[in-house]
Amino acid sequence: MFKKILIANRGEIACRVIKTARRMGIATVAVYSDADARAPFVRMADEAVHIGPAPAAQSYLIADKIIAACKQTGADAVHPGYGFLSERTSFAQALADEGIAFVGPPVGAIAAMGDKIESKKLAKAANVNVVPGFVGEIEDTEHAVRIATEIGYPVMMKASAGGGGKGMRLAHSEKDVREGFEATKREGLNSFGDDRVFIEKFILNPRHIEIQILGDQHGNILYLNERECSIQRRHQKVVEEAPSPFVSPAMRKAMGEQCVALSRAVGYYSAGTVELIVSGADPTGESFYFLEMNTRLQVEHPVTEAITGIDLVEQMIRVAAGEKLAFTQDDIGIDGWAIENRVYAEDPYRGFLPSTGRLVHYSPPVPGWTDDGAANGRRGIDGIRVDDGVYEGGEVSMFYDPMIAKLVTWGATRDEAADKQVAALDAFDIEGLGHNIDFVSAIMQHPRFRAGELTTGFIAEEYPDGFHGAPASPELQRSLAAIAGFLASARADRARRVDGQLGDRLDPPGEWSVTVDKTAYAVVVAADGVTVDGAELELDLEYTPGDRMVHAEIDGDMLSMKVEPLRTGFRLTTRGAIHAIDVLPQRVAHLTSHMIEKIAPDLSRFLICPMPGLLVALHVAAGDTVEAGQPLAVVEAMKMENILRAEKSGTVKVVNAAAGDSLAVDAIILEMA
C-alpha cells in the first residue's frame, strides 16, 4: 500500500480524499495556489506545497509543478480528484514515467474515452447505441451551420474535451449556431486547452442517467447501480440521486452490463462513470444512448456510497495499489435512497449569476463529513452528510468552480431523503454572497420532482421566467405569521428594558398585524399561547434578539429559518423562499395605507455588469444604434461566458470599459441615449 498520496486538486474533493487516506493510515500532501493558501484542505493535509498564482492555468493545470511537488515530498501516488488534470493522458503518462502511481484508470483508457469524439467512434465500433451526430473535424462556423441543418434542430454543440457543463451550447436555429459556435470553441480552449467541437442531435424529453463503474487491475469490472442526474442548469448538474425513479431492475441490468462491456473493451480499471442519455418518452427504458465516459471520480459519488456502503475513494486507492476487488456483482445492492444537492455561489433571484466574495457567515446543518470507515457512516449524521471545503471568513474565488458544499441526504424512501434535504437546507447559514439554497429547496418540494417526472429541461420548463422563491402554502404562511409575531414581542420586550427611558415601564405589545406575502393576519401573543386570526397554534421556540437562526416547533412540525430584522418586521428565509414580513402593532397598522410607494429608478439605458468577471468582448462603440435583445458584450465568470443583451433599442452614448477589463458587480459597461 502507498505511504504518501499527493492530491492534485483543491476544495471539497481534496478534503474528501484526505479523510479516507487518513483513515487508511496513508500520509497526504496538498498542493495549493495563492488563492487557497488558507483553505481547509491545506491545513488538513500532512504536508502542503505552494504551486503558483490563483489562475488554474498557472497552478493546478501545470503537471510539472505537481510532479515536482511529488519529488519534493516523496509522495508515491497522486489522486487527481475531478476536473483539472484528472482526465489528461499526458499527466497520467508523466507520472508513470517518474514511477509515481496514478490513482485512476490506465492511460490507454483515458485516451480512448476522454476524447468525446473518439469515444463515440469507439462506442459505435463496440455496437453501443450513440446519439446521431457529426463526430469529425468542424472547420468553421459556416461548416457548423451546414452540419446542424443536416442533422436537424435542435442540436447540441460540445467541446470535445469538455466536462462539468463547460463548453456546451444548445442551438434551436441557425442563429443560435452562429452565436454559440465560437463561444463553445473558446470555452473548450480556455478550460481544457482543446478547441475542437462536435455536434449531435438533441434528444427531446431527455433523462441523464449514469452508471458507476468500478474495476481492478485483475480483469474484474462491476457496475454500482445508477444515478439520476437529469436536473441540470446550463448543462451542469444541480441535483443527483441514486437510484433513479425511472430505472427498472431489468433496465438497470441492461445498462450496467453494456457499460461494463464498454469499459472492458478499453481495459478499464479504477472508478469511472458511463453517462447515458435516455428518452423519457419511451416507457420501456430501452431507448438509452452512450453520451460519454468520465474516467475519474464524479462530484456526485457520495449518493452511490450512501446506497451501497462502498467507499469509492478507498477502492480507487486499493485498485491503484494492485489489490483485487473484495466483492462481486452479486454483492452490490441498493439500500434506501440518497439525494445530493450542490450548494453553489450563485444568485437564483438574479438569473443565477455567479456570486463571488467572502463567506461572512458559514454554518452547515451538520459538521463536515468525517470518514469513520463504517458503511452507514457514508450517510453522515442521521442521514445528513455535508462535503465541503470552505470556512467562515474564507473567500469563494472567481478563479474556480462556484461550489460551496454538497448536501447529501439518505432515507429509507425517496420522499424521506427529499424531506431531509428541505429540513437541512433550511438549517444552512450562509451570508456574504448569493447562493442557491432556496432554489434547490424549491426543487425538493416541487410536485413534479416528487413524482419523479424528470428531464434535463426540468428547470427551464418549471422556471421559464426565472426563480422568485418557492410558493408558500396557507399553512406555512400562518406559521410564519405566528413566528414573526412572537419575534416582534421578544424584540419589543427587550426594547422596554433599556435604561433611562422616560415614563413607567410598560408591558410589551402582544397584538400584531402581520403581513406575509401580501396576506394580513391578526396575531396575538400572550403568556398562554399564540393565536392567528383567532385560531390557537402550538408554538415552541427560543429567540433572543440578534439570533441569526430560529428553530421552531409549530403544531408538531419542525421549522428552521434564517432571521434578519427589518425596520418594520423581519426577513424570514425558509422552505425555499425569502419572506419579507411586516409586523406592526394593531393600533397603528391601518396607517400604512397612507404611505407613499417608492418607485424604483429606470436603469434600462445602462448595460450593467451583473457579476464580477472579465469583459471578453464588446460588440458596440459610442454612436452605434442597437436593437432590444442585441448582444452587446460577453463577460466571463467562473469559467463560463455570459452574453449581455440590450434591454431596449437606442444609441450608445458612452462606453466605460474595454475588452480585457476586470469588472466589479454592477459596474456600468455602457450608457445609451
XYZ file of C-alpha atoms in Angstrom:
673
model
C 0.000 0.000 0.000
C 1.081 3.581 -0.628
C 2.813 5.509 2.120
C 2.025 9.040 0.895
C -0.568 10.364 -1.581
C -0.499 13.812 -3.151
C -3.926 15.248 -4.028
C -3.668 17.204 -7.278
C -6.831 19.191 -6.588
C -8.442 21.637 -4.202
C -11.629 22.363 -2.261
C -14.074 19.759 -1.060
C -12.731 16.884 -3.164
C -9.235 17.399 -1.741
C -10.743 17.257 1.772
C -12.707 14.142 0.784
C -9.619 12.243 -0.392
C -7.534 13.325 2.599
C -10.147 11.993 5.051
C -10.195 8.494 3.561
C -6.409 8.377 3.112
C -6.003 9.344 6.775
C -8.321 6.530 7.865
C -6.263 4.101 5.784
C -3.078 5.248 7.503
C -1.702 6.990 4.409
C 0.030 10.378 4.706
C -1.226 13.163 2.427
C 0.215 16.122 0.539
C -1.815 19.124 -0.616
C -0.810 21.473 -3.408
C -2.252 24.965 -3.392
C -2.352 28.249 -5.287
C -2.167 31.764 -3.877
C -5.969 31.867 -3.619
C -6.058 28.690 -1.500
C -3.240 29.420 0.946
C -5.635 29.369 3.927
C -8.086 26.778 2.622
C -9.184 23.894 4.877
C -7.661 21.194 2.658
C -4.236 22.810 3.026
C -4.469 22.730 6.816
C -5.908 19.226 6.793
C -3.085 17.594 4.816
C 0.104 16.359 6.492
C 2.180 18.481 4.103
C 1.411 21.302 1.679
C 3.302 22.682 -1.331
C 2.651 26.048 -2.967
C 2.434 25.722 -6.760
C 1.677 29.183 -8.132
C -0.746 32.059 -8.690
C -4.519 31.806 -8.410
C -5.425 31.113 -12.082
C -5.626 27.343 -12.604
C -3.636 27.642 -15.835
C -0.698 28.850 -13.742
C -1.041 26.348 -10.883
C -3.364 23.338 -10.765
C -3.149 22.687 -14.512
C 0.665 22.582 -14.704
C 1.683 18.931 -14.493
C 5.377 19.700 -14.000
C 4.596 21.552 -10.761
C 2.579 18.608 -9.457
C 5.359 16.150 -10.263
C 7.953 18.448 -8.671
C 5.820 18.528 -5.504
C 5.726 14.710 -5.508
C 9.515 14.548 -5.690
C 9.903 17.228 -3.033
C 7.665 15.400 -0.545
C 8.333 11.787 -1.530
C 4.725 11.097 -2.497
C 4.450 7.719 -4.217
C 0.942 8.247 -5.644
C -1.307 11.046 -6.921
C -5.091 11.254 -6.628
C -6.360 13.792 -9.195
C -9.900 14.269 -7.860
C -12.137 15.603 -10.635
C -11.536 18.410 -13.114
C -8.094 19.956 -13.640
C -5.660 17.163 -14.675
C -7.875 14.202 -13.745
C -8.534 13.135 -17.352
C -5.368 14.371 -19.031
C -3.431 11.465 -20.552
C -0.170 13.397 -20.681
C -0.319 13.873 -16.900
C -1.004 10.207 -16.172
C 1.814 9.232 -18.541
C 4.233 11.720 -16.990
C 3.535 10.233 -13.552
C 4.137 6.726 -14.887
C 7.434 7.851 -16.423
C 8.517 9.092 -12.978
C 7.429 5.898 -11.232
C 4.583 7.648 -9.405
C 1.262 5.787 -9.225
C -1.816 7.452 -10.691
C -4.945 6.784 -8.612
C -7.155 6.366 -11.625
C -7.541 4.364 -14.831
C -4.772 3.381 -17.264
C -3.503 5.914 -19.776
C -4.983 3.989 -22.688
C -8.488 4.063 -21.232
C -8.267 7.801 -20.520
C -7.162 8.414 -24.093
C -9.868 6.189 -25.566
C -12.762 7.542 -23.514
C -11.653 11.027 -22.516
C -11.998 12.451 -26.017
C -15.708 12.770 -26.743
C -15.244 12.466 -30.492
C -13.000 9.400 -30.388
C -15.043 7.739 -27.643
C -18.179 7.934 -29.784
C -16.338 6.262 -32.638
C -15.165 3.532 -30.265
C -18.675 3.079 -28.873
C -20.045 2.705 -32.392
C -17.447 0.049 -33.143
C -18.484 -1.793 -29.974
C -22.145 -1.767 -31.107
C -23.181 0.629 -28.375
C -26.047 2.982 -29.172
C -24.819 6.540 -29.730
C -26.737 9.750 -30.364
C -26.911 10.699 -34.090
C -24.441 13.451 -34.896
C -21.241 14.603 -36.597
C -18.043 13.457 -34.891
C -15.480 14.678 -37.415
C -13.468 17.904 -37.561
C -15.601 21.048 -37.922
C -13.804 23.685 -39.985
C -15.602 26.907 -39.047
C -18.968 28.476 -38.216
C -20.318 28.016 -41.756
C -19.424 24.331 -41.654
C -21.138 24.068 -38.247
C -24.300 25.642 -39.672
C -24.360 23.137 -42.555
C -23.885 20.188 -40.189
C -26.599 21.380 -37.813
C -29.020 21.830 -40.694
C -28.314 18.314 -41.946
C -28.803 16.739 -38.507
C -31.943 18.780 -37.844
C -32.628 21.196 -34.996
C -32.350 21.203 -32.054
C -28.675 20.243 -31.837
C -26.079 20.331 -29.086
C -22.613 21.805 -29.684
C -19.994 20.355 -27.342
C -16.291 20.907 -26.772
C -14.531 17.615 -27.465
C -12.503 17.771 -24.246
C -15.301 19.369 -22.232
C -16.815 18.355 -18.938
C -18.620 19.760 -15.907
C -21.077 21.638 -18.126
C -18.322 23.733 -19.722
C -18.162 24.165 -23.491
C -21.772 23.246 -24.306
C -24.427 25.155 -26.264
C -27.957 24.131 -27.229
C -28.973 25.504 -30.629
C -32.579 25.671 -31.813
C -31.803 27.612 -35.000
C -29.076 28.762 -37.355
C -28.863 31.996 -35.383
C -28.040 30.026 -32.210
C -25.253 28.164 -34.016
C -23.745 31.378 -35.376
C -23.856 32.994 -31.931
C -22.663 29.989 -29.959
C -20.142 28.040 -32.045
C -17.168 30.338 -31.476
C -18.067 30.723 -27.786
C -18.105 26.930 -27.437
C -14.659 26.766 -29.035
C -13.302 29.464 -26.721
C -14.683 27.782 -23.600
C -13.123 24.492 -24.685
C -9.783 26.157 -25.304
C -9.801 28.209 -22.094
C -10.949 25.401 -19.809
C -9.365 22.341 -21.415
C -6.759 23.543 -23.909
C -8.684 21.996 -26.823
C -10.989 23.987 -29.127
C -12.405 21.073 -31.135
C -16.209 20.916 -31.185
C -18.664 18.231 -32.235
C -22.388 18.487 -32.923
C -25.088 15.936 -32.152
C -28.864 15.665 -32.182
C -30.543 16.867 -29.013
C -32.858 14.159 -27.664
C -36.255 15.561 -26.668
C -37.529 14.891 -23.134
C -34.116 13.503 -22.223
C -33.148 11.998 -18.898
C -29.491 11.980 -17.885
C -28.680 8.677 -16.208
C -25.199 7.435 -15.429
C -23.736 4.105 -14.411
C -20.975 3.938 -11.796
C -18.199 1.564 -12.886
C -15.522 0.063 -10.642
C -12.794 -2.271 -11.858
C -9.464 -3.664 -10.702
C -6.216 -4.500 -12.499
C -7.091 -8.211 -12.497
C -9.942 -8.002 -15.014
C -12.861 -7.601 -12.585
C -15.313 -4.852 -13.586
C -18.580 -4.138 -11.766
C -21.396 -1.633 -12.052
C -22.577 0.018 -8.818
C -26.101 0.858 -9.949
C -27.145 4.160 -11.500
C -27.542 7.818 -10.628
C -30.255 10.117 -11.957
C -28.702 13.468 -12.882
C -31.424 14.961 -15.063
C -31.941 18.210 -13.159
C -29.350 20.494 -14.700
C -28.849 24.155 -15.418
C -26.683 25.229 -18.338
C -25.783 21.538 -18.743
C -24.277 21.384 -15.259
C -25.827 19.031 -12.731
C -27.668 20.578 -9.801
C -29.435 17.581 -8.211
C -28.320 13.937 -8.284
C -29.923 10.894 -6.757
C -29.459 7.156 -6.516
C -31.171 5.076 -7.587
C -33.202 6.627 -10.427
C -37.000 6.753 -10.081
C -37.209 5.864 -13.804
C -34.954 2.809 -13.955
C -36.411 -0.675 -13.536
C -34.331 -3.694 -12.419
C -34.293 -5.018 -15.997
C -33.215 -1.630 -17.358
C -30.531 -1.341 -14.667
C -29.128 -4.737 -15.627
C -29.140 -3.945 -19.364
C -27.462 -0.582 -18.853
C -24.951 -1.926 -16.370
C -23.874 -4.872 -18.491
C -23.497 -2.701 -21.581
C -21.380 -0.173 -19.675
C -19.214 -2.942 -18.240
C -18.671 -4.339 -21.756
C -17.656 -0.892 -22.998
C -15.242 -0.492 -20.083
C -13.776 -3.923 -20.685
C -13.159 -3.037 -24.334
C -10.698 -0.341 -23.250
C -9.117 -2.295 -20.386
C -10.621 -0.054 -17.755
C -9.905 -0.187 -14.038
C -10.498 2.195 -11.076
C -13.710 4.205 -10.646
C -15.387 5.641 -13.732
C -18.806 6.730 -14.914
C -20.574 5.992 -18.175
C -23.100 8.725 -18.891
C -26.219 7.872 -20.856
C -28.930 9.980 -22.404
C -32.299 8.255 -22.047
C -35.518 9.087 -23.826
C -38.095 9.859 -21.159
C -40.767 9.423 -23.796
C -40.029 5.683 -24.032
C -41.580 3.929 -21.004
C -39.803 0.668 -21.893
C -36.473 2.230 -20.910
C -34.817 0.682 -23.950
C -34.008 4.000 -25.665
C -30.715 4.823 -23.992
C -27.620 6.100 -25.748
C -23.950 6.408 -24.858
C -23.073 10.023 -24.147
C -19.546 9.925 -22.735
C -17.382 8.254 -20.143
C -15.814 10.214 -17.323
C -12.589 8.411 -16.462
C -12.447 9.749 -12.919
C -14.383 10.159 -9.703
C -17.649 12.075 -10.105
C -18.797 15.021 -7.996
C -21.936 13.065 -7.140
C -20.190 9.877 -5.973
C -21.489 10.193 -2.351
C -25.032 9.161 -3.334
C -23.678 5.867 -4.667
C -21.660 5.428 -1.476
C -24.790 6.052 0.604
C -26.897 3.316 -1.027
C -24.118 0.726 -1.461
C -21.947 1.370 1.607
C -18.848 1.264 -0.615
C -16.165 3.944 -0.212
C -15.238 4.752 -3.804
C -12.132 6.733 -2.881
C -10.819 3.849 -0.798
C -11.475 1.428 -3.652
C -9.641 3.699 -6.115
C -6.610 3.734 -3.829
C -6.668 -0.048 -3.313
C -7.049 -0.702 -7.055
C -4.164 1.665 -7.852
C -2.052 -0.293 -5.353
C -2.816 -3.510 -7.260
C -5.383 -5.056 -4.926
C -8.320 -7.123 -6.159
C -11.879 -6.014 -5.514
C -13.101 -7.722 -2.355
C -16.681 -8.091 -3.611
C -18.549 -9.273 -6.702
C -21.513 -8.038 -8.723
C -23.872 -10.152 -6.625
C -22.736 -8.276 -3.510
C -23.864 -4.910 -4.898
C -27.279 -3.950 -3.572
C -29.461 -0.888 -3.118
C -30.211 0.175 0.443
C -32.588 3.124 0.649
C -32.395 6.333 -1.372
C -29.857 9.157 -1.491
C -30.104 12.683 -2.920
C -27.335 15.237 -3.421
C -27.800 18.960 -3.912
C -24.907 21.150 -4.988
C -24.817 24.361 -2.978
C -23.389 26.944 -5.377
C -22.256 30.553 -5.018
C -24.805 31.894 -7.478
C -27.886 34.047 -7.057
C -31.069 32.383 -8.387
C -33.022 35.588 -7.759
C -30.765 37.389 -10.278
C -30.788 34.852 -13.066
C -28.278 32.520 -11.361
C -25.432 34.965 -11.791
C -22.141 33.888 -10.212
C -21.619 35.398 -6.783
C -18.061 35.537 -5.563
C -16.839 37.005 -2.315
C -16.259 36.339 1.361
C -18.269 33.911 3.442
C -19.079 36.313 6.267
C -21.069 33.528 7.933
C -20.935 29.826 7.144
C -22.588 27.185 9.287
C -23.796 23.917 7.696
C -26.696 21.918 9.196
C -24.274 19.246 10.476
C -20.476 19.291 10.829
C -18.482 18.398 7.707
C -18.460 14.677 6.918
C -15.810 12.554 8.583
C -14.789 9.116 7.348
C -15.148 6.598 10.183
C -14.938 3.597 7.860
C -18.420 2.254 8.666
C -20.715 1.536 5.714
C -23.590 3.503 7.241
C -21.096 6.263 8.040
C -21.170 7.186 4.355
C -24.607 8.651 5.141
C -23.343 11.258 7.591
C -25.213 12.160 10.783
C -28.796 10.850 10.945
C -28.825 10.606 7.159
C -27.395 14.095 6.547
C -23.896 14.488 5.067
C -22.096 17.695 4.130
C -18.973 17.550 1.958
C -17.349 20.976 1.868
C -14.002 22.707 1.569
C -14.795 26.231 2.742
C -14.755 28.016 6.075
C -16.344 31.027 7.723
C -14.329 34.078 6.755
C -12.929 32.388 3.649
C -13.488 33.505 0.091
C -15.220 31.869 -2.858
C -12.862 32.859 -5.641
C -13.726 33.874 -9.189
C -10.939 31.585 -10.427
C -12.599 28.243 -9.680
C -15.874 26.364 -9.636
C -18.522 28.189 -7.514
C -19.356 25.179 -5.340
C -19.680 25.913 -1.626
C -20.738 22.459 -0.436
C -22.505 19.248 -1.340
C -25.510 18.278 0.767
C -26.269 14.551 0.728
C -29.263 13.016 2.478
C -30.224 9.374 2.859
C -33.595 7.885 3.706
C -35.391 4.577 3.519
C -37.557 6.086 0.770
C -37.149 8.810 -1.843
C -39.633 11.094 -0.080
C -37.779 10.709 3.209
C -34.482 11.652 1.565
C -36.137 14.696 -0.066
C -37.772 15.768 3.228
C -34.365 15.627 4.910
C -32.972 17.814 2.133
C -35.592 20.507 2.764
C -35.000 20.499 6.528
C -31.198 20.523 6.171
C -31.234 23.301 3.562
C -33.308 25.434 5.936
C -30.624 24.951 8.594
C -27.765 26.183 6.368
C -26.497 29.622 7.408
C -24.605 31.369 4.613
C -24.055 35.110 4.359
C -21.756 37.327 2.334
C -22.602 36.121 -1.150
C -25.539 34.819 -3.138
C -26.308 31.099 -3.019
C -28.824 28.688 -4.493
C -30.182 27.107 -1.304
C -33.710 28.447 -1.809
C -33.711 27.190 -5.367
C -32.702 23.593 -4.637
C -35.118 23.554 -1.696
C -37.894 24.598 -4.067
C -36.962 21.726 -6.384
C -37.105 19.244 -3.498
C -40.677 20.391 -2.746
C -41.855 20.569 -6.373
C -44.721 18.159 -7.172
C -43.059 17.154 -10.442
C -39.824 16.269 -8.654
C -41.718 14.298 -6.035
C -43.443 12.387 -8.846
C -40.064 11.529 -10.395
C -41.040 13.094 -13.731
C -37.593 14.461 -14.542
C -35.884 15.592 -17.740
C -32.861 17.767 -18.426
C -35.358 20.508 -19.299
C -36.911 20.495 -15.810
C -35.521 23.863 -14.696
C -36.202 25.653 -17.994
C -39.741 24.252 -18.114
C -40.707 24.845 -14.495
C -38.979 28.226 -14.067
C -39.294 29.844 -17.521
C -39.413 33.353 -16.057
C -36.630 32.795 -13.563
C -36.780 31.870 -9.900
C -38.730 34.010 -7.458
C -38.947 31.684 -4.469
C -40.955 28.571 -3.690
C -44.683 29.189 -3.218
C -45.822 29.095 0.413
C -48.877 27.118 1.422
C -51.553 28.825 3.569
C -50.409 26.640 6.477
C -46.807 27.848 6.128
C -47.948 31.473 5.870
C -49.905 31.180 9.121
C -46.907 29.567 10.816
C -44.651 32.405 9.648
C -47.152 34.951 10.882
C -47.186 33.328 14.334
C -43.401 33.165 14.489
C -42.999 36.765 13.305
C -45.453 37.936 15.956
C -43.511 36.074 18.639
C -40.207 37.554 17.429
C -41.706 41.059 17.426
C -42.892 40.618 21.026
C -39.419 39.441 22.059
C -37.841 42.452 20.350
C -40.309 44.845 21.971
C -39.720 43.228 25.359
C -36.000 43.877 25.102
C -36.592 47.476 23.951
C -38.705 48.262 27.018
C -35.846 47.199 29.300
C -33.436 49.859 28.046
C -32.350 52.086 30.944
C -33.005 55.826 31.044
C -36.366 55.846 29.258
C -38.998 58.396 30.295
C -42.177 57.251 31.945
C -43.198 53.979 33.529
C -42.028 50.650 32.163
C -44.974 49.249 30.156
C -45.794 45.729 29.120
C -44.668 44.927 25.554
C -47.379 44.908 22.871
C -48.821 41.474 22.132
C -51.379 42.263 19.439
C -49.867 42.478 15.973
C -50.913 42.923 12.371
C -48.608 40.630 10.417
C -48.446 40.722 6.605
C -46.987 37.626 4.931
C -46.810 37.581 1.118
C -49.459 40.346 0.919
C -51.846 38.475 3.245
C -52.629 40.160 6.590
C -53.059 38.148 9.791
C -54.145 39.229 13.267
C -51.626 37.683 15.659
C -51.978 37.746 19.433
C -49.014 36.731 21.585
C -49.964 36.049 25.198
C -48.455 34.233 28.157
C -50.612 31.184 27.487
C -50.018 30.885 23.724
C -50.233 32.378 20.228
C -53.321 32.813 18.058
C -53.533 33.664 14.363
C -56.877 35.089 13.248
C -58.351 33.663 16.432
C -57.040 30.113 15.929
C -54.543 28.875 18.501
C -51.244 27.373 17.355
C -48.853 25.286 19.437
C -45.560 27.150 19.172
C -42.304 26.233 20.873
C -39.173 28.267 20.120
C -36.364 30.165 21.781
C -35.307 33.547 20.431
C -33.033 36.279 21.680
C -32.966 39.450 19.553
C -29.841 39.184 17.431
C -30.129 35.423 16.794
C -29.483 34.610 13.130
C -31.283 31.261 13.080
C -34.522 30.119 14.684
C -35.616 26.509 15.112
C -39.300 26.322 15.912
C -41.752 23.521 16.571
C -45.202 24.603 15.442
C -48.209 22.300 15.625
C -45.820 19.343 15.827
C -43.725 20.268 12.787
C -40.109 21.463 12.937
C -39.260 24.626 11.007
C -35.792 26.189 10.754
C -35.294 29.652 9.302
C -32.828 32.467 8.918
C -33.879 35.701 10.677
C -32.946 39.212 9.560
C -34.565 42.166 11.342
C -36.126 44.916 9.220
C -37.343 48.351 10.319
C -40.953 47.215 10.393
C -40.627 43.452 10.697
C -38.391 40.594 9.686
C -36.990 38.822 6.669
C -37.540 35.098 7.255
C -35.908 32.630 4.865
C -37.243 29.092 4.922
C -38.749 26.393 2.729
C -37.130 27.728 -0.419
C -38.176 31.387 -0.266
C -37.402 34.753 1.302
C -40.401 36.268 3.089
C -40.257 39.999 3.891
C -42.806 40.194 6.700
C -44.284 43.419 8.035
C -45.145 43.324 11.755
C -46.928 46.346 13.216
C -48.924 46.897 16.392
C -52.583 46.521 15.503
C -53.344 50.035 16.753
C -51.117 51.641 14.049
C -51.269 49.106 11.205
C -54.128 50.891 9.419
C -51.907 53.960 8.902
C -49.794 52.139 6.321
C -52.443 52.841 3.691
C -51.324 56.483 3.769
C -47.668 55.694 2.972
C -46.403 56.692 -0.500
C -44.979 53.788 -2.505
C -41.351 54.229 -3.561
C -40.797 53.808 -7.303
C -37.557 52.153 -8.437
C -35.401 54.144 -10.905
C -35.295 53.118 -14.583
C -31.892 51.550 -15.290
C -32.721 50.120 -18.717
C -30.468 52.652 -20.503
C -27.407 51.236 -18.742
C -25.624 47.986 -19.538
C -24.669 46.850 -16.036
C -22.230 44.035 -15.296
C -24.312 41.522 -13.323
C -21.364 39.751 -11.671
C -17.617 40.169 -11.082
C -15.843 38.982 -14.219
C -13.675 39.588 -17.250
C -15.018 41.566 -20.222
C -14.150 39.160 -23.040
C -15.778 41.049 -25.896
C -17.534 44.375 -26.524
C -19.582 44.372 -29.727
C -20.525 48.070 -29.967
C -18.946 51.512 -29.776
C -20.158 55.015 -28.950
C -22.623 56.212 -31.594
C -23.789 52.735 -32.631
C -27.512 52.043 -32.893
C -28.712 48.884 -31.127
C -31.950 46.929 -31.022
C -33.612 45.325 -27.990
C -32.164 41.861 -27.404
C -28.991 42.543 -29.398
C -25.790 41.069 -27.882
C -23.652 43.956 -26.596
C -20.915 42.311 -24.545
C -19.576 38.985 -23.263
C -18.450 38.646 -19.641
C -16.594 35.571 -18.398
C -17.058 34.483 -14.776
C -16.444 31.137 -13.085
C -15.018 29.851 -16.417
C -18.375 30.463 -18.173
C -19.157 33.087 -20.801
C -22.297 35.214 -20.332
C -23.828 37.227 -23.197
C -25.226 40.614 -22.109
C -28.010 41.987 -24.315
C -29.680 45.345 -24.784
C -32.860 45.785 -22.763
C -34.250 48.288 -25.266
C -33.441 49.949 -28.573
C -31.306 53.070 -28.612
C -27.960 54.661 -29.438
C -24.779 54.022 -27.479
C -23.892 57.278 -25.734
C -20.840 56.386 -23.595
C -18.638 53.277 -23.316
C -16.888 52.900 -19.955
C -14.990 49.627 -20.428
C -12.873 47.759 -22.966
C -12.289 44.093 -23.763
C -9.841 42.645 -21.268
C -11.040 44.759 -18.325
C -11.876 43.128 -14.989
C -15.285 44.359 -13.893
C -16.922 44.552 -10.486
C -20.549 43.633 -9.934
C -22.923 46.443 -11.016
C -20.156 48.214 -12.987
C -21.667 50.297 -15.819
C -20.227 48.995 -19.095
C -22.032 51.495 -21.328
C -24.848 54.002 -21.356
C -27.433 54.542 -24.095
C -29.108 57.782 -25.039
